[in-house]
Tab-separated table of C-alpha atoms in Angstrom:
chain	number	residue	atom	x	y	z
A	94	UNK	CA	-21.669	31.809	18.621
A	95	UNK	CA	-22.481	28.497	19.545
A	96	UNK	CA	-20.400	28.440	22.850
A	97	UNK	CA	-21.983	31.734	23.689
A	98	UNK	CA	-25.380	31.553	22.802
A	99	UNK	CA	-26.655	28.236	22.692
A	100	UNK	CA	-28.804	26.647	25.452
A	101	UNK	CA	-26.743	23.398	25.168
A	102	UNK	CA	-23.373	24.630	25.325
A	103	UNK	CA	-21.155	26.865	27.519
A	104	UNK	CA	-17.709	28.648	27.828
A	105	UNK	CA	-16.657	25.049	27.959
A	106	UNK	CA	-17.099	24.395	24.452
A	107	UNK	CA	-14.569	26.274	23.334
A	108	UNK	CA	-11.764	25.677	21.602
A	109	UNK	CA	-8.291	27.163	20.409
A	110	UNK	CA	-10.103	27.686	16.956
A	111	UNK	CA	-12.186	30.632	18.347
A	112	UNK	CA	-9.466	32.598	18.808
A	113	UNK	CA	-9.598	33.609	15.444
A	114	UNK	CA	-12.683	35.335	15.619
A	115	UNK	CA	-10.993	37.833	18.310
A	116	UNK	CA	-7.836	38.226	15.894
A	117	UNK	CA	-10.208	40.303	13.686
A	118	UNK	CA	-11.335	42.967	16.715
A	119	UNK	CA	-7.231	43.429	16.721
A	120	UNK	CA	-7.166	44.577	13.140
A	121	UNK	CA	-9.973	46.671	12.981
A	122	UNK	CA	-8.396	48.627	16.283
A	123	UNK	CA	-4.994	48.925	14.273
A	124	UNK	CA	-6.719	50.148	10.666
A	125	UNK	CA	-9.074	52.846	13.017
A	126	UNK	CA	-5.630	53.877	14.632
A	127	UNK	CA	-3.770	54.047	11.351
A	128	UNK	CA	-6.455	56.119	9.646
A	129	UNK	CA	-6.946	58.424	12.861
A	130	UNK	CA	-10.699	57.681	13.254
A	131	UNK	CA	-10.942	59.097	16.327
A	132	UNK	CA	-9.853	62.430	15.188
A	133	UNK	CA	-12.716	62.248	12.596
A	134	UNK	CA	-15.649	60.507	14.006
A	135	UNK	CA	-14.580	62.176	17.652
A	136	UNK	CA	-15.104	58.630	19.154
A	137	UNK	CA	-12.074	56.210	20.221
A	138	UNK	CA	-13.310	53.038	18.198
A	139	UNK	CA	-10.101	51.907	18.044
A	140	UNK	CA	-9.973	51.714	21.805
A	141	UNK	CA	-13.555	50.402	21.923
A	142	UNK	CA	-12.660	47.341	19.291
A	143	UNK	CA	-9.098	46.579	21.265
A	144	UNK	CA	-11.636	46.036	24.599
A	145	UNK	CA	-13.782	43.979	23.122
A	146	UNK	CA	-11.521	41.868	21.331
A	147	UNK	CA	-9.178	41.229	24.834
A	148	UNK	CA	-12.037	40.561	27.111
A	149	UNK	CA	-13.051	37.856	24.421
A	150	UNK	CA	-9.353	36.749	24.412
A	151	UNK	CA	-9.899	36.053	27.788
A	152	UNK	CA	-12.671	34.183	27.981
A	153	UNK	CA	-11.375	31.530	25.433
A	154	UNK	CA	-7.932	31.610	26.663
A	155	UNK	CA	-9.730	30.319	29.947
A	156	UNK	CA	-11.539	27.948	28.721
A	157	UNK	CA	-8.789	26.254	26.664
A	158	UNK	CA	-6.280	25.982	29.448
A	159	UNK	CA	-9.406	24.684	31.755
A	160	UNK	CA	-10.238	22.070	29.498
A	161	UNK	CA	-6.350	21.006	28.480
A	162	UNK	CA	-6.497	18.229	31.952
A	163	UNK	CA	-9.692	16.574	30.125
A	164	UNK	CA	-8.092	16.104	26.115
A	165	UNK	CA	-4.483	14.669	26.614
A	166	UNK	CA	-3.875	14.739	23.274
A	167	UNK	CA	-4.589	18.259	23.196
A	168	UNK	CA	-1.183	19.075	24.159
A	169	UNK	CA	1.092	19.941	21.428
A	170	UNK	CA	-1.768	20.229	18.969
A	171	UNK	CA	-0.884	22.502	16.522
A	172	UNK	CA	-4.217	24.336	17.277
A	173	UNK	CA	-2.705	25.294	20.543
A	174	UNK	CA	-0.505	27.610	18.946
A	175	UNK	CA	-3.222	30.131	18.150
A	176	UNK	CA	-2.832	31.346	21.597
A	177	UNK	CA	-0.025	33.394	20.313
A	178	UNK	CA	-1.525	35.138	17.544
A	179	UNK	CA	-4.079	37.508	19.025
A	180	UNK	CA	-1.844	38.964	21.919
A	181	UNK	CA	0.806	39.466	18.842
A	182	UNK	CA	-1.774	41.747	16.977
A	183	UNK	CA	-2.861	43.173	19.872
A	184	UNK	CA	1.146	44.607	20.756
A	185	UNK	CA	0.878	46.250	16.902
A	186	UNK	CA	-2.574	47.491	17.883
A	187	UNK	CA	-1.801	48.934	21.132
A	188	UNK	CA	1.589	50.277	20.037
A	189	UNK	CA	-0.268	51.806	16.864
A	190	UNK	CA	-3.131	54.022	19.401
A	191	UNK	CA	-0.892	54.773	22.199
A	192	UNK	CA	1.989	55.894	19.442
A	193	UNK	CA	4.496	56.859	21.271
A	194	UNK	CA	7.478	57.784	18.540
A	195	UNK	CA	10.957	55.925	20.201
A	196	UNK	CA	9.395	53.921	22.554
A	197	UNK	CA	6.864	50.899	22.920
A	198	UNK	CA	3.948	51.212	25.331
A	199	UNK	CA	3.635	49.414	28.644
A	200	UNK	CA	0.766	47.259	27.709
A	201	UNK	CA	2.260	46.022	24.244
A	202	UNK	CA	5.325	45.056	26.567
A	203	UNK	CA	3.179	43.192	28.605
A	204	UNK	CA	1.492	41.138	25.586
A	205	UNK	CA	4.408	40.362	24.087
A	206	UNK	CA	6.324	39.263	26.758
A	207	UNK	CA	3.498	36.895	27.422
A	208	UNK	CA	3.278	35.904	24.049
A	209	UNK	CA	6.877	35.015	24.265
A	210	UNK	CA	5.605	33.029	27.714
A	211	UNK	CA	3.019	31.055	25.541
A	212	UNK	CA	5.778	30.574	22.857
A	213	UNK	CA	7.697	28.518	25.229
A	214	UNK	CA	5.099	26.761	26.924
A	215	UNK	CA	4.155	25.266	23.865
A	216	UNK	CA	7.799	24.566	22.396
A	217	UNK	CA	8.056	22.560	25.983
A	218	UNK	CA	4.812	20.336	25.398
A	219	UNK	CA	6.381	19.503	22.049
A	220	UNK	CA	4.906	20.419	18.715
A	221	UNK	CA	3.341	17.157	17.118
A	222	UNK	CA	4.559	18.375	13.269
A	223	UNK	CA	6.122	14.360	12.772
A	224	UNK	CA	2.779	12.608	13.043
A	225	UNK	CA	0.015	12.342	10.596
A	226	UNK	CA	-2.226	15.676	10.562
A	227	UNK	CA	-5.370	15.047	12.062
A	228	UNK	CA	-7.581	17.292	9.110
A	229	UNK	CA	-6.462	18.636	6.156
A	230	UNK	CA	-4.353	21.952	6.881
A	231	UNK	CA	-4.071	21.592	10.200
A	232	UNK	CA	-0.322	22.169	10.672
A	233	UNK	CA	-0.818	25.685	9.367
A	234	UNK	CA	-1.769	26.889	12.595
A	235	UNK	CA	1.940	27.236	13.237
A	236	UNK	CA	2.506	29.368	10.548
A	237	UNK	CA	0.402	32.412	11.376
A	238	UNK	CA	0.996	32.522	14.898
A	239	UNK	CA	4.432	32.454	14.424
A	240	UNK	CA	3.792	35.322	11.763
A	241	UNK	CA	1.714	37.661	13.983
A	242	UNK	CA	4.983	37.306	16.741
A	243	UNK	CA	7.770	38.014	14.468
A	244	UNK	CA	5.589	41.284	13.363
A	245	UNK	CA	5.174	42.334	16.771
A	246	UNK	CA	8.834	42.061	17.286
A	247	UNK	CA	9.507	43.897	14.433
A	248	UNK	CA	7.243	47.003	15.256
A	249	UNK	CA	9.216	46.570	19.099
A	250	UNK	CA	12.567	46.891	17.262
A	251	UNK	CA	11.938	49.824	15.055
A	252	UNK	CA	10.308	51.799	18.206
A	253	UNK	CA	13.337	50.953	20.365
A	254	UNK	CA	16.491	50.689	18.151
A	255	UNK	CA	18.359	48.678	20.553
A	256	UNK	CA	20.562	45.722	19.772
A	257	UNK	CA	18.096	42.877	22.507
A	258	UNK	CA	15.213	43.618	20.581
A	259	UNK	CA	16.800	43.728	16.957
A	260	UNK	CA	18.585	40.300	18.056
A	261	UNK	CA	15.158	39.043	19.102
A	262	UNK	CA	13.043	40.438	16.374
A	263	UNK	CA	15.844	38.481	14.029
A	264	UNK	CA	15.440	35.350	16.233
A	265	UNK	CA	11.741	35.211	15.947
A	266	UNK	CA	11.553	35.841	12.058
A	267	UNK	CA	13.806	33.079	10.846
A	268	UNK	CA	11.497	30.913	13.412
A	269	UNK	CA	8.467	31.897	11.317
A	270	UNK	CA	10.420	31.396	8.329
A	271	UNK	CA	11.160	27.805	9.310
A	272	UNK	CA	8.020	27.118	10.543
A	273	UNK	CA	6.579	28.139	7.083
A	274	UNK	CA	8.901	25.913	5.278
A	275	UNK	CA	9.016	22.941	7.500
A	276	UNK	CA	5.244	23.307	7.436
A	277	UNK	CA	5.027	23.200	3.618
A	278	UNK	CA	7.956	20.310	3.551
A	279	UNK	CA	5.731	17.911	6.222
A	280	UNK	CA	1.932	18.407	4.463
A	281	UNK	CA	4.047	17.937	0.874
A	282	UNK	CA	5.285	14.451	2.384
A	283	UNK	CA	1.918	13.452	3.395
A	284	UNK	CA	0.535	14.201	-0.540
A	285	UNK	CA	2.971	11.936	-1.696
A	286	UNK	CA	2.579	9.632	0.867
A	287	UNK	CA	-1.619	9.776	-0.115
A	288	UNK	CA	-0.394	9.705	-3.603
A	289	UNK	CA	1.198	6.548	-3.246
A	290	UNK	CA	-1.398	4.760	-1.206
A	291	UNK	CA	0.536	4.463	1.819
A	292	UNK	CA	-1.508	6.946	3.665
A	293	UNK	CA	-4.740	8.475	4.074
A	294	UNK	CA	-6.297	12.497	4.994
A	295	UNK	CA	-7.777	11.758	8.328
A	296	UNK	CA	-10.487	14.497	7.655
A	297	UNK	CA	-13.606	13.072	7.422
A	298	UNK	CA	-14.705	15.146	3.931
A	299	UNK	CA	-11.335	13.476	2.197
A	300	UNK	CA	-11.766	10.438	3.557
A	301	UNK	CA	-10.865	7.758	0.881
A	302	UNK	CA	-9.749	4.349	0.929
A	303	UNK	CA	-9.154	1.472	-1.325
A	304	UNK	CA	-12.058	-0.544	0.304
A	305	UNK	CA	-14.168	2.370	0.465
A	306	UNK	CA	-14.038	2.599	-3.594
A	307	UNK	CA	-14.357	-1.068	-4.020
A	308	UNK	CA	-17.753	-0.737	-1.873
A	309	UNK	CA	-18.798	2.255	-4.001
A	310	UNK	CA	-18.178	0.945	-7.075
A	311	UNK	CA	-19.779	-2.441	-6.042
A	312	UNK	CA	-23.274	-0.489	-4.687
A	313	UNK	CA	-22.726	1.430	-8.389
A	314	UNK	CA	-22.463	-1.526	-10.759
A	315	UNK	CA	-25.621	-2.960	-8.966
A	316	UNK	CA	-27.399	0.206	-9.262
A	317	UNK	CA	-27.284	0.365	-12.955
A	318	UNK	CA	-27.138	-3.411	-13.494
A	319	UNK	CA	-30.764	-3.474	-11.787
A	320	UNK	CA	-31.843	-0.358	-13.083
A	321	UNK	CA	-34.455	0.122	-15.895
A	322	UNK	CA	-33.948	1.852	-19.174
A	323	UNK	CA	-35.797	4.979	-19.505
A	324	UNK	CA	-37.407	4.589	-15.883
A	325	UNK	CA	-36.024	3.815	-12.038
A	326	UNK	CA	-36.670	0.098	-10.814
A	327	UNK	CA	-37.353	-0.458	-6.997
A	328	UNK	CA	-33.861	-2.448	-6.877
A	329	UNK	CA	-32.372	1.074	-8.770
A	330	UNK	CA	-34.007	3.199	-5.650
A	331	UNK	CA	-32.648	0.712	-3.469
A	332	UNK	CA	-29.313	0.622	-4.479
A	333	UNK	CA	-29.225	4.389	-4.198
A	334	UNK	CA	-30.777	4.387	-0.550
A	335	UNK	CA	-27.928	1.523	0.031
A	336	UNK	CA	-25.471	3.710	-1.325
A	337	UNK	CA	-26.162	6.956	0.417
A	338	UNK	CA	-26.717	5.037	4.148
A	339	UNK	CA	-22.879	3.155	3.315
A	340	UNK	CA	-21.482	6.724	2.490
A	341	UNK	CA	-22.984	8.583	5.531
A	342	UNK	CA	-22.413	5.589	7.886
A	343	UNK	CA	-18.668	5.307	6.750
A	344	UNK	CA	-18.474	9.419	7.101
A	345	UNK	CA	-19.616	8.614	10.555
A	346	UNK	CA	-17.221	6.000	11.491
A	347	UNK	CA	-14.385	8.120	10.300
A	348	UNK	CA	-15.552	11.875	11.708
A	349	UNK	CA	-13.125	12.470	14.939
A	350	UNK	CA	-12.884	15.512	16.554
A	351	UNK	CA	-9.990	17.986	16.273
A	352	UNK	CA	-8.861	19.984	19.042
């Protein structure tokens, strides 16, 4: 909304994150072409939400691959991967309205085989799953992509029953499968290594240090050393003023922003 609609912003601003939003035009074209709207309501909705949500699709695709030359470290963001995921629903969806029984659909073909495009443009620029995640669940943005294309090749296999896509459908599920699990193995390695002190969440709303404590609890003690029983002293409001500028200035410091 903000890219869209705001007088400070434009199709610039967005980022791989707002392809989520279109994801959700995908469903609601496959659940209207699952429960035959059209037949009842006499109006293709399902065709109507499938429009909007590749138009939108579009747009932000665009945009991202525009602005990729300007953030370097863009590339191999795990962010990136959301490309995938709405041209994977969309095959289903398309697949589901057009429904041809023993055969997938031109235009599913053609998403999917550009999904599989995306898939390896991204496997090229080299996934950045060994360093430290930039935000807290950020490496889970391989998972559902990865999801959403394994589906898709599933629906392709069942509709064409030939031994390519079955091998390919088989291919693309164990790479979701391993992208779930090396997923959950990495961000379980960074707990412990947060656990033990030797690392830190490098989102700004976990952001927790040893010196930031010893700060904190320094402001505290002089907060309720200086404070008066039964009232608040001016050093008491002070302290608290103190504390709240350290904690929003430190915020500040720390807040980067994620691609």
């Amino acid at each position: 909304e903000n890219w869209m609609f705001s007088s400070e912003s434009n199709i610039s601003c967005a980022r791989p994150q707002f392809l989520l939003s279109t994801v959700g035009w995908f469903l609601l074209a496959s659940l209207g072409a699952l429960a035959k709207i059209e037949d009842t309501w006499g109006l293709a909705l399902p065709n109507f939400c499938f429009g909007i949500g590749i138009v939108f699709y579009l747009m932000v695709a665009n945009a991202i691959f525009n602005g990729i030359h300007v953030t370097p470290n863009a590339k191999g963001s795990p962010a990136l991967f959301l490309l995938i995921a709405p041209p994977a629903v969309a095959t289903v969806s398309m697949d589901l309205i057009i429904n041809e029984p023993g055969q997938v659909n031109t235009i599913s073909e053609l998403l999917f085989g550009w999904c599989l495009g995306v898939l390896i443009l991204l496997i090229k620029l080299g996934p950045k799953i060994s360093s430290q995640p930039p935000s807290l669940g950020a490496y889970w943005a391989y998972v559902f992509p990865m999801a959403a294309l394994g589906t898709a090749a599933l629906r392709i296999a069942t509709q064409q029953h030939t031994k390519s896509s079955e091998t390919l459908a088989v291919c693309l599920v164990v790479l979701a499968c391993l992208a779930i699990l090396v997923v959950f193995l990495r961000m379980s390695w960074h707990v412990v290594l947060v656990v033990t002190g030797t690392a830190e969440w490098g989102d700004p709303l976990l952001k927790f240090t040893a010196a930031t404590a010893t700060s904190s609890l320094m402001l505290v003690d002089n907060i309720t050393g200086n404070g008066a029983v039964g009232g608040v002293s001016s050093n008491g409001v002070n302290g608290g003023l103190a504390l709240q500028h350290h904690q929003q200035q430190h915020q500040h410091q720390h807040q980067q922003p994620i691609f």
